[in-house]
Amino acid sequence: MKRVLAALIATAMVASVFAQAPFTIRRPADGSRVREVVTIRIPKNSIQAGQYVGFMINGKFLEAVAPTVSGDDYVYNLDTKGRKLPDGKMTIEAVLYQYSNDRPMVVDRSSVEVNLDNSTSITPGRGGKLLRYKFNPGKEWIYTLTDTTSVSTITQAQAQLGSRAAQIPVDTEKVRFMWAVDNVYNTANGQEGLIRVQALPNKGKDYTYLTLVGDSEPKKYMDYEMHPVYTRITSTGREIFSAFPTYFPLEGTGGEQSRLDLFLIYSMPILPSNAVNVAEPFQAAVPQSNFKIEDRWEVNDVFNNLPARGTVQGFEWESGMPCAKISSTLALGADDLKNMENLNQLEGEATKIELQTTYWFALDKGVVIKSITTMTQEALVEVGGSGGGFSGGGGPTGSDQAGGTGGRRQGGGRASLGAGWMTPNGFLSQLISPQSQMFRVQDGISGGPGGPPAGQNAGGVGARGGTGGNGSVGVKMIMRVQSRRVVELEK
């Protein structure tokens, strides 16, 4: 009996200790070096029901949350780059709270001191860094490309008052693709690489759904319908030539006729020609496709390089790799666009086009691991007003009483802004697939008011109704379409 009682007491003591684990930061370890997203781990048994944790960085309160559970720990992810925390010694403090008498009360604290190193350990040197693609034959890089499109409209008058219209998301497209090095060539001007770019099916599948130019809805494409495009480029990424493979049946066989299947046209960013350092501007080049599929047998290049302003934002760690962070900006105003057609023949007057790209180039791997491109076009479109109403008819002949009332036909009906349903088909077509969600837009400006009533002449003919009001004039609207393209290397 005593042995059983002792065993029960020991079990209870173990359970008590297990249920009341000390509140402490298990990870990261005190004195460790951390980068990018820091995963903070706290034993889950140290936080009881109704309690929550607040986090402080270098003595400043960050936020209070109920951390998520992962295994035996509560986990909180601290995005040091997203919060723009400076490099150097950093104190992470976790504070355990619970409510008592309708007020938060501190139950316990735990802290560690770590060394934050998002950029300090990467030194470009006094002469800067020379950035070049590395061509290792047989190496294949897999990326995910995500396009997101949004649209907004606002009147000129509202814009002049400083109003900003909400961006309405209308379309998202995602595709995986391969960027592979098939060969390398040593030339007098440096290395050149033969690159194979090819769309890929969804991970774990043999197909994908895509919306292509000319389609109104996504279509299913099998892996055997996805064909490569070959491009020879310099070590800075400039196109030398591009080619589309063609299949010809063997002589004397029926074979299968050449088919047009799925091709992906994509270029990696063009790197600076010379060595660069932080905050140094340079003449950048932004590749934009000028390719038409019907000309694929007649051309040997598919990109135009648009001049832009480039800047090295810094050297930092991204996705666990030392990288150069580079941005390029291209902006065209009304004067630049006065002799240009709007993209995709959008009706209206193009007023502004902006193209901004930020990319991270891995210094050790010699490849871009992430890029974010935002393209915005603003166009001035005129929304037609409604017509005016007719005059009212005269009243009937009166008796000895008051004359009849003149007609009251009113002015024009309500105008419509892009009547019914509309979609920004292919607007900024190089970055946006044409299929987009439709959305209903607001009503237009109403027509003028009706004419005044007729006079009240006793016994005579009723006066003619007043003239209908003028219809509204056309209204200038600013349409803004923005596409955000994110390309990330799969981990």
Coordinates of C-alpha atoms in Angstrom, one line a residue:
M1 CA 0.0 0.0 0.0
K2 CA 2.8 2.4 0.9
R3 CA 4.6 1.6 -2.4
V4 CA 1.4 2.4 -4.4
L5 CA 0.9 5.6 -2.4
A6 CA 4.5 6.6 -3.1
A7 CA 4.1 5.9 -6.8
L8 CA 1.0 8.0 -6.9
I9 CA 2.7 10.9 -5.2
A10 CA 5.7 10.7 -7.5
T11 CA 3.4 10.6 -10.6
A12 CA 1.5 13.7 -9.3
M13 CA 4.8 15.5 -8.7
V14 CA 6.0 14.8 -12.3
A15 CA 2.6 15.9 -13.7
S16 CA 2.8 19.1 -11.7
V17 CA 6.3 19.9 -12.9
F18 CA 5.2 19.1 -16.5
A19 CA 2.1 21.2 -16.3
Q20 CA 4.1 24.2 -14.8
A21 CA 7.1 24.3 -17.1
P22 CA 9.2 27.5 -16.6
F23 CA 8.3 30.4 -18.8
T24 CA 11.5 30.9 -20.8
I25 CA 12.7 31.6 -24.4
R26 CA 14.2 28.3 -25.6
R27 CA 15.2 29.6 -29.0
P28 CA 17.0 31.5 -30.2
A29 CA 19.9 30.8 -27.8
D30 CA 21.4 33.6 -25.8
G31 CA 24.3 35.1 -27.7
S32 CA 23.4 33.5 -31.1
R33 CA 23.6 35.2 -34.5
V34 CA 20.2 35.6 -36.2
R35 CA 18.9 36.9 -39.5
E36 CA 15.7 37.7 -41.4
V37 CA 12.8 35.9 -39.7
V38 CA 13.7 34.8 -36.1
T39 CA 11.7 31.9 -34.7
I40 CA 11.1 32.4 -31.0
R41 CA 10.1 29.3 -29.1
I42 CA 8.6 29.1 -25.6
P43 CA 7.4 25.8 -23.9
K44 CA 3.7 25.6 -24.4
N45 CA 3.1 24.2 -20.9
S46 CA 4.4 27.4 -19.5
I47 CA 1.4 29.4 -20.8
Q48 CA -1.9 28.6 -19.2
A49 CA -5.4 29.2 -20.5
G50 CA -6.3 32.9 -20.5
Q51 CA -2.7 34.0 -20.6
Y52 CA -0.9 35.7 -23.6
V53 CA 2.5 36.9 -24.4
G54 CA 3.8 40.3 -25.3
F55 CA 7.1 40.8 -27.1
M56 CA 9.6 43.7 -26.6
I57 CA 12.7 44.5 -28.7
N58 CA 15.4 46.5 -27.0
G59 CA 13.0 47.6 -24.4
K60 CA 10.3 48.8 -26.8
F61 CA 7.0 47.1 -26.9
L62 CA 6.3 45.3 -30.2
E63 CA 3.0 43.5 -29.9
A64 CA 1.0 41.1 -27.7
V65 CA -0.3 37.9 -29.3
A66 CA -1.5 34.4 -28.6
P67 CA 1.4 32.4 -30.2
T68 CA 0.8 29.5 -32.5
V69 CA 1.6 25.9 -31.4
S70 CA 4.3 23.9 -33.1
G71 CA 5.2 20.6 -31.4
D72 CA 5.9 21.2 -27.7
D73 CA 6.4 24.9 -28.1
Y74 CA 4.5 28.1 -28.7
V75 CA 6.1 29.8 -31.7
Y76 CA 6.4 33.5 -32.7
N77 CA 8.0 34.6 -35.9
L78 CA 9.8 37.9 -35.7
D79 CA 10.4 39.4 -39.2
T80 CA 13.4 41.6 -38.5
K81 CA 13.6 42.9 -42.1
G82 CA 9.9 43.6 -42.4
R83 CA 10.1 45.6 -39.1
K84 CA 13.3 47.3 -40.3
L85 CA 15.2 46.4 -37.1
P86 CA 18.9 47.6 -37.2
D87 CA 21.8 45.2 -37.2
G88 CA 23.7 44.7 -34.0
K89 CA 23.0 43.5 -30.4
M90 CA 19.3 43.0 -29.9
T91 CA 17.4 42.1 -26.7
I92 CA 14.3 39.9 -27.2
E93 CA 12.0 39.9 -24.2
A94 CA 8.9 37.9 -23.8
V95 CA 6.4 39.0 -21.1
L96 CA 3.6 36.6 -19.9
Y97 CA 0.3 38.4 -19.1
Q98 CA -3.0 37.5 -17.7
Y99 CA -6.1 39.5 -16.8
S100 CA -6.8 40.2 -13.2
N101 CA -9.5 42.6 -12.0
D102 CA -10.1 43.6 -15.7
R103 CA -6.5 44.7 -16.0
P104 CA -3.5 42.9 -17.6
M105 CA -1.0 41.7 -15.0
V106 CA 2.6 40.6 -15.6
V107 CA 3.1 36.9 -14.6
D108 CA 6.6 36.3 -15.8
R109 CA 9.4 37.5 -18.1
S110 CA 12.2 35.9 -20.1
S111 CA 14.8 37.5 -22.4
V112 CA 17.8 36.7 -24.5
E113 CA 20.4 38.9 -26.2
V114 CA 21.3 38.0 -29.8
N115 CA 23.3 39.5 -32.6
L116 CA 21.2 40.6 -35.6
D117 CA 23.1 40.3 -38.9
N118 CA 20.9 41.0 -41.9
S119 CA 23.6 42.9 -43.8
T120 CA 26.7 43.6 -41.6
S121 CA 28.6 40.5 -42.6
I122 CA 28.3 41.2 -46.4
T123 CA 31.0 43.7 -47.4
P124 CA 31.0 44.8 -51.1
G125 CA 34.6 46.2 -50.7
R126 CA 35.9 49.6 -51.7
G127 CA 35.6 48.8 -55.4
G128 CA 32.1 47.4 -55.2
K129 CA 30.7 44.1 -56.3
L130 CA 30.7 42.8 -59.9
L131 CA 27.5 40.9 -60.4
R132 CA 27.4 38.2 -63.0
Y133 CA 25.2 35.2 -63.7
K134 CA 26.9 31.8 -63.2
F135 CA 26.4 29.3 -66.0
N136 CA 26.7 25.7 -64.7
P137 CA 25.6 23.3 -67.5
G138 CA 22.9 21.0 -66.3
K139 CA 21.7 23.3 -63.4
E140 CA 18.0 23.8 -63.3
W141 CA 16.3 26.5 -61.2
I142 CA 12.5 26.2 -60.5
Y143 CA 10.5 29.4 -59.9
T144 CA 6.9 30.3 -59.1
L145 CA 5.5 33.4 -60.8
T146 CA 2.4 35.1 -59.4
D147 CA 0.6 38.0 -61.2
T148 CA -2.0 40.1 -59.3
T149 CA -4.0 42.8 -61.0
S150 CA -6.1 45.6 -59.5
V151 CA -8.1 48.5 -60.9
S152 CA -9.4 51.8 -59.6
T153 CA -11.3 54.7 -61.2
I154 CA -11.6 58.3 -59.9
T155 CA -12.8 61.6 -61.4
Q156 CA -10.3 64.3 -62.2
A157 CA -12.0 66.6 -59.7
Q158 CA -11.7 64.1 -56.9
A159 CA -8.0 63.5 -57.8
Q160 CA -7.3 67.2 -57.6
L161 CA -8.8 67.3 -54.1
G162 CA -6.4 64.6 -53.0
S163 CA -8.8 61.7 -53.0
R164 CA -7.6 58.2 -53.7
A165 CA -9.7 55.4 -55.1
A166 CA -9.6 52.0 -53.6
Q167 CA -7.7 49.4 -55.7
I168 CA -10.1 46.5 -56.6
P169 CA -8.3 43.2 -57.1
V170 CA -9.6 41.6 -60.3
D171 CA -7.3 38.8 -61.3
T172 CA -4.6 36.5 -60.0
E173 CA -2.5 34.1 -62.2
K174 CA 0.2 31.7 -61.0
V175 CA 2.6 29.5 -63.0
R176 CA 5.7 27.5 -62.2
F177 CA 8.6 27.5 -64.7
M178 CA 12.1 26.3 -65.1
W179 CA 15.2 28.4 -65.9
A180 CA 17.9 25.9 -66.9
V181 CA 21.5 26.2 -68.1
D182 CA 22.1 23.9 -71.1
N183 CA 25.5 25.1 -72.2
V184 CA 28.2 27.7 -71.5
Y185 CA 30.4 29.5 -74.0
N186 CA 33.7 31.3 -73.3
T187 CA 34.1 34.4 -75.4
A188 CA 36.4 37.3 -75.6
N189 CA 33.9 39.4 -73.7
G190 CA 33.2 36.8 -71.0
Q191 CA 30.9 33.9 -70.6
E192 CA 27.6 33.4 -72.3
G193 CA 25.0 30.8 -71.4
L194 CA 22.3 28.9 -73.3
I195 CA 19.2 29.2 -71.2
R196 CA 16.1 27.0 -71.5
V197 CA 12.9 28.5 -70.1
Q198 CA 9.8 26.3 -69.9
A199 CA 6.5 26.3 -68.1
L200 CA 5.9 23.5 -65.6
P201 CA 2.8 21.7 -64.3
N202 CA 1.6 22.3 -60.7
K203 CA 3.8 20.6 -58.1
G204 CA 2.9 16.9 -57.8
K205 CA 0.6 17.1 -60.9
D206 CA 1.1 16.6 -64.7
Y207 CA -1.0 19.6 -65.7
T208 CA -1.8 23.3 -64.9
Y209 CA -4.5 25.8 -65.6
L210 CA -3.6 29.0 -67.3
T211 CA -5.3 31.9 -69.0
L212 CA -3.4 33.0 -72.1
V213 CA -3.8 35.9 -74.5
G214 CA -7.0 35.6 -76.4
D215 CA -8.6 33.2 -73.9
S216 CA -11.6 34.2 -71.8
E217 CA -11.2 31.5 -69.1
P218 CA -8.4 29.2 -67.8
K219 CA -7.6 26.2 -69.9
K220 CA -5.9 22.9 -68.8
Y221 CA -2.4 22.3 -70.2
M222 CA -0.7 18.9 -69.8
D223 CA 3.1 18.6 -69.2
Y224 CA 3.7 17.3 -72.8
E225 CA 2.1 20.5 -74.2
M226 CA 4.7 22.7 -72.4
H227 CA 7.6 23.5 -74.7
P228 CA 10.9 25.4 -74.1
V229 CA 12.2 28.6 -75.4
Y230 CA 16.0 28.8 -75.8
T231 CA 17.8 32.1 -75.2
R232 CA 21.5 32.8 -75.4
I233 CA 22.5 35.5 -72.9
T234 CA 25.6 37.3 -71.7
S235 CA 26.7 37.0 -68.1
T236 CA 24.8 40.2 -67.4
G237 CA 21.6 38.7 -68.8
R238 CA 21.3 40.6 -72.1
E239 CA 19.7 38.6 -74.9
I240 CA 21.9 37.6 -77.8
F241 CA 19.3 35.5 -79.6
S242 CA 16.2 33.4 -78.9
A243 CA 14.8 30.4 -80.7
F244 CA 11.7 28.1 -80.6
P245 CA 12.3 24.4 -81.3
T246 CA 10.5 22.9 -84.2
Y247 CA 9.6 19.2 -84.7
F248 CA 9.9 17.8 -88.2
P249 CA 8.8 14.2 -88.9
L250 CA 11.3 11.7 -90.3
E251 CA 11.4 11.4 -94.0
G252 CA 9.1 8.7 -95.3
T253 CA 6.9 8.8 -92.2
G254 CA 3.6 10.4 -91.6
G255 CA 4.7 11.7 -88.3
E256 CA 2.8 14.3 -86.3
Q257 CA 2.5 17.8 -87.7
S258 CA 4.2 20.6 -85.8
R259 CA 1.8 22.0 -83.2
L260 CA 1.6 25.2 -81.4
D261 CA 1.6 24.4 -77.7
L262 CA 2.5 26.4 -74.5
F263 CA 5.5 28.7 -74.5
L264 CA 6.6 31.0 -71.7
I265 CA 8.4 34.2 -72.6
Y266 CA 10.4 35.4 -69.6
S267 CA 13.7 37.2 -69.0
M268 CA 15.7 37.5 -65.8
P269 CA 16.7 41.0 -64.8
I270 CA 19.7 42.5 -66.6
L271 CA 22.6 43.1 -64.2
P272 CA 24.7 46.2 -64.0
S273 CA 27.6 46.3 -66.4
N274 CA 30.2 47.5 -63.9
A275 CA 30.9 46.8 -60.2
V276 CA 28.4 48.5 -58.0
N277 CA 28.2 49.7 -54.4
V278 CA 25.4 50.7 -52.0
A279 CA 23.4 53.7 -53.1
E280 CA 25.3 54.0 -56.3
P281 CA 23.0 54.8 -59.3
F282 CA 23.6 53.1 -62.7
Q283 CA 22.1 53.0 -66.1
A284 CA 19.7 50.0 -65.9
A285 CA 17.9 48.1 -68.7
V286 CA 14.5 46.6 -68.3
P287 CA 13.7 43.8 -70.8
Q288 CA 10.2 43.9 -72.2
S289 CA 8.8 41.4 -74.7
N290 CA 8.1 42.6 -78.2
F291 CA 7.3 39.1 -79.4
K292 CA 4.3 38.0 -81.6
I293 CA 3.7 34.3 -81.8
E294 CA 3.0 34.4 -85.5
D295 CA 6.5 35.7 -86.1
R296 CA 8.3 33.0 -84.2
W297 CA 10.0 31.6 -87.2
E298 CA 11.2 35.0 -88.6
V299 CA 12.8 36.7 -85.6
N300 CA 15.8 35.8 -83.4
D301 CA 15.1 38.1 -80.5
V302 CA 12.0 38.6 -78.4
F303 CA 13.0 41.4 -76.0
N304 CA 13.4 45.2 -76.1
N305 CA 15.6 46.7 -73.4
L306 CA 14.0 49.9 -72.0
P307 CA 16.4 52.4 -70.4
A308 CA 15.7 52.9 -66.7
R309 CA 17.4 54.2 -63.5
G310 CA 19.0 51.6 -61.3
T311 CA 20.1 51.8 -57.7
V312 CA 21.8 49.3 -55.4
Q313 CA 19.6 49.3 -52.3
G314 CA 22.1 47.3 -50.3
F315 CA 23.7 43.9 -49.6
E316 CA 21.6 41.7 -47.3
W317 CA 20.6 38.2 -46.5
E318 CA 17.5 36.9 -48.3
S319 CA 16.1 33.4 -47.9
G320 CA 19.3 32.4 -46.1
M321 CA 21.6 33.6 -49.0
P322 CA 23.8 36.7 -49.2
C323 CA 22.3 38.9 -51.9
A324 CA 22.6 42.2 -53.7
K325 CA 19.2 44.1 -53.5
I326 CA 18.8 46.2 -56.6
S327 CA 15.9 48.3 -57.9
S328 CA 15.2 49.9 -61.2
T329 CA 12.6 52.5 -62.1
L330 CA 11.1 53.6 -65.4
A331 CA 8.5 56.4 -65.5
L332 CA 6.8 57.9 -68.6
G333 CA 4.7 61.0 -68.3
A334 CA 2.1 62.6 -70.6
D335 CA 4.8 64.3 -72.8
D336 CA 6.6 61.0 -73.3
L337 CA 3.3 59.3 -74.3
K338 CA 1.7 61.9 -76.5
N339 CA 2.7 60.0 -79.7
M340 CA 2.2 56.6 -78.3
E341 CA -0.8 54.3 -78.4
N342 CA -2.1 53.0 -75.1
L343 CA -1.2 49.5 -74.3
N344 CA -3.7 47.0 -75.7
Q345 CA -5.5 49.9 -77.5
L346 CA -7.3 51.1 -74.3
E347 CA -9.5 54.0 -75.4
G348 CA -8.6 57.3 -73.8
E349 CA -5.5 59.4 -73.3
A350 CA -2.5 57.7 -71.6
T351 CA -1.1 60.0 -68.9
K352 CA 1.4 57.9 -67.0
I353 CA 3.2 54.6 -67.0
E354 CA 5.5 53.5 -64.2
L355 CA 7.5 50.3 -64.0
Q356 CA 9.4 49.4 -60.9
T357 CA 11.4 46.3 -60.2
T358 CA 13.3 45.1 -57.1
Y359 CA 15.3 41.9 -57.2
W360 CA 17.7 39.9 -55.0
F361 CA 20.7 38.5 -56.7
A362 CA 22.4 35.7 -54.8
L363 CA 26.2 36.5 -54.6
D364 CA 27.3 32.9 -54.1
K365 CA 24.9 31.1 -56.5
G366 CA 25.0 33.8 -59.3
V367 CA 21.3 33.8 -59.9
V368 CA 18.2 35.9 -59.0
I369 CA 16.3 34.3 -56.2
K370 CA 13.4 36.8 -56.0
S371 CA 12.0 39.7 -57.9
I372 CA 9.0 42.0 -57.5
T373 CA 7.8 44.0 -60.5
T374 CA 5.0 46.6 -60.2
M375 CA 3.6 48.1 -63.4
T376 CA 1.1 50.9 -63.3
Q377 CA -0.7 52.7 -66.2
E378 CA -3.0 55.6 -65.7
A379 CA -5.3 56.6 -68.6
L380 CA -7.7 59.5 -68.9
V381 CA -11.0 58.3 -70.2
E382 CA -14.1 60.3 -70.9
V383 CA -17.5 59.0 -69.8
G384 CA -20.2 60.4 -72.0
G385 CA -23.1 62.3 -70.5
S386 CA -26.8 61.9 -71.1
G387 CA -28.9 63.9 -73.6
G388 CA -31.2 66.7 -72.5
G389 CA -35.0 66.3 -72.3
F390 CA -37.6 67.7 -74.6
S391 CA -39.8 70.7 -73.8
G392 CA -43.1 69.9 -72.1
G393 CA -46.2 70.0 -74.2
G394 CA -48.8 72.8 -73.8
G395 CA -51.8 72.3 -71.5
P396 CA -55.3 71.8 -72.9
T397 CA -57.7 74.7 -73.4
G398 CA -59.0 75.8 -70.1
S399 CA -62.6 76.4 -69.1
D400 CA -63.7 79.1 -66.7
Q401 CA -61.3 77.5 -64.3
A402 CA -57.6 77.7 -64.3
G403 CA -55.7 76.7 -67.5
G404 CA -54.2 73.2 -67.8
T405 CA -50.8 72.5 -66.4
G406 CA -48.0 72.4 -69.0
G407 CA -46.1 69.1 -69.6
R408 CA -43.3 68.2 -67.2
R409 CA -41.1 66.0 -69.3
Q410 CA -37.8 65.9 -67.5
G411 CA -34.2 66.1 -68.7
G412 CA -32.1 63.2 -69.8
G413 CA -31.9 60.0 -67.9
R414 CA -28.8 58.8 -65.9
A415 CA -25.6 58.3 -67.7
S416 CA -23.7 55.1 -67.3
L417 CA -20.0 54.6 -66.7
G418 CA -19.1 51.7 -68.9
A419 CA -22.7 50.4 -69.0
G420 CA -23.4 47.2 -67.1
W421 CA -20.3 45.0 -66.7
M422 CA -16.8 45.7 -67.7
T423 CA -13.4 44.0 -67.6
P424 CA -9.9 45.4 -68.2
N425 CA -9.1 42.8 -70.9
G426 CA -5.4 42.7 -71.4
F427 CA -4.7 46.2 -70.1
L428 CA -0.9 46.2 -69.7
S429 CA -1.0 43.0 -71.7
Q430 CA 2.6 42.1 -71.1
L431 CA 2.1 41.7 -67.4
I432 CA -1.6 40.8 -67.1
S433 CA -3.5 37.9 -68.4
P434 CA -6.7 39.0 -70.2
Q435 CA -9.1 37.0 -68.2
S436 CA -10.2 39.1 -65.2
Q437 CA -13.1 39.1 -62.8
M438 CA -15.9 41.4 -63.9
F439 CA -17.1 44.0 -61.5
R440 CA -19.9 46.5 -61.6
V441 CA -19.0 50.1 -61.6
Q442 CA -20.8 53.1 -60.2
D443 CA -23.6 54.9 -61.9
G444 CA -22.7 57.9 -64.1
I445 CA -23.6 61.5 -63.6
S446 CA -27.4 62.1 -63.9
G447 CA -29.0 64.2 -66.6
G448 CA -30.3 67.7 -66.1
P449 CA -33.5 68.5 -64.2
G450 CA -36.9 68.7 -65.8
G451 CA -38.4 71.9 -67.1
P452 CA -40.6 74.1 -64.8
P453 CA -44.4 73.6 -64.7
A454 CA -46.7 75.6 -67.0
G455 CA -48.5 78.7 -66.0
Q456 CA -51.9 78.8 -64.4
N457 CA -53.8 81.0 -66.9
A458 CA -57.5 80.9 -66.2
G459 CA -59.8 80.2 -69.1
G460 CA -57.0 80.3 -71.8
V461 CA -54.8 77.7 -73.4
G462 CA -52.4 76.2 -70.9
A463 CA -48.8 77.6 -71.2
R464 CA -46.2 75.4 -72.9
G465 CA -44.2 73.3 -70.5
G466 CA -40.6 74.5 -69.7
T467 CA -37.7 73.4 -71.8
G468 CA -36.1 70.2 -70.6
G469 CA -32.8 70.6 -68.9
N470 CA -29.5 70.0 -70.6
G471 CA -28.0 66.5 -70.3
S472 CA -24.7 66.1 -68.5
V473 CA -21.5 66.6 -70.3
G474 CA -18.8 63.9 -70.5
V475 CA -16.8 63.4 -67.3
K476 CA -13.1 62.9 -67.3
M477 CA -12.1 59.8 -65.3
I478 CA -8.7 58.5 -64.4
M479 CA -8.5 54.7 -64.7
R480 CA -5.5 53.2 -62.9
V481 CA -4.6 49.5 -63.5
Q482 CA -1.7 48.0 -61.6
S483 CA -0.1 44.6 -62.0
R484 CA 2.3 43.1 -59.4
R485 CA 4.4 40.2 -60.4
V486 CA 6.4 38.2 -57.9
V487 CA 8.9 35.6 -59.0
E488 CA 10.4 33.4 -56.3
L489 CA 12.9 30.6 -56.4
E490 CA 11.3 27.4 -54.9
K491 CA 13.0 26.1 -51.8

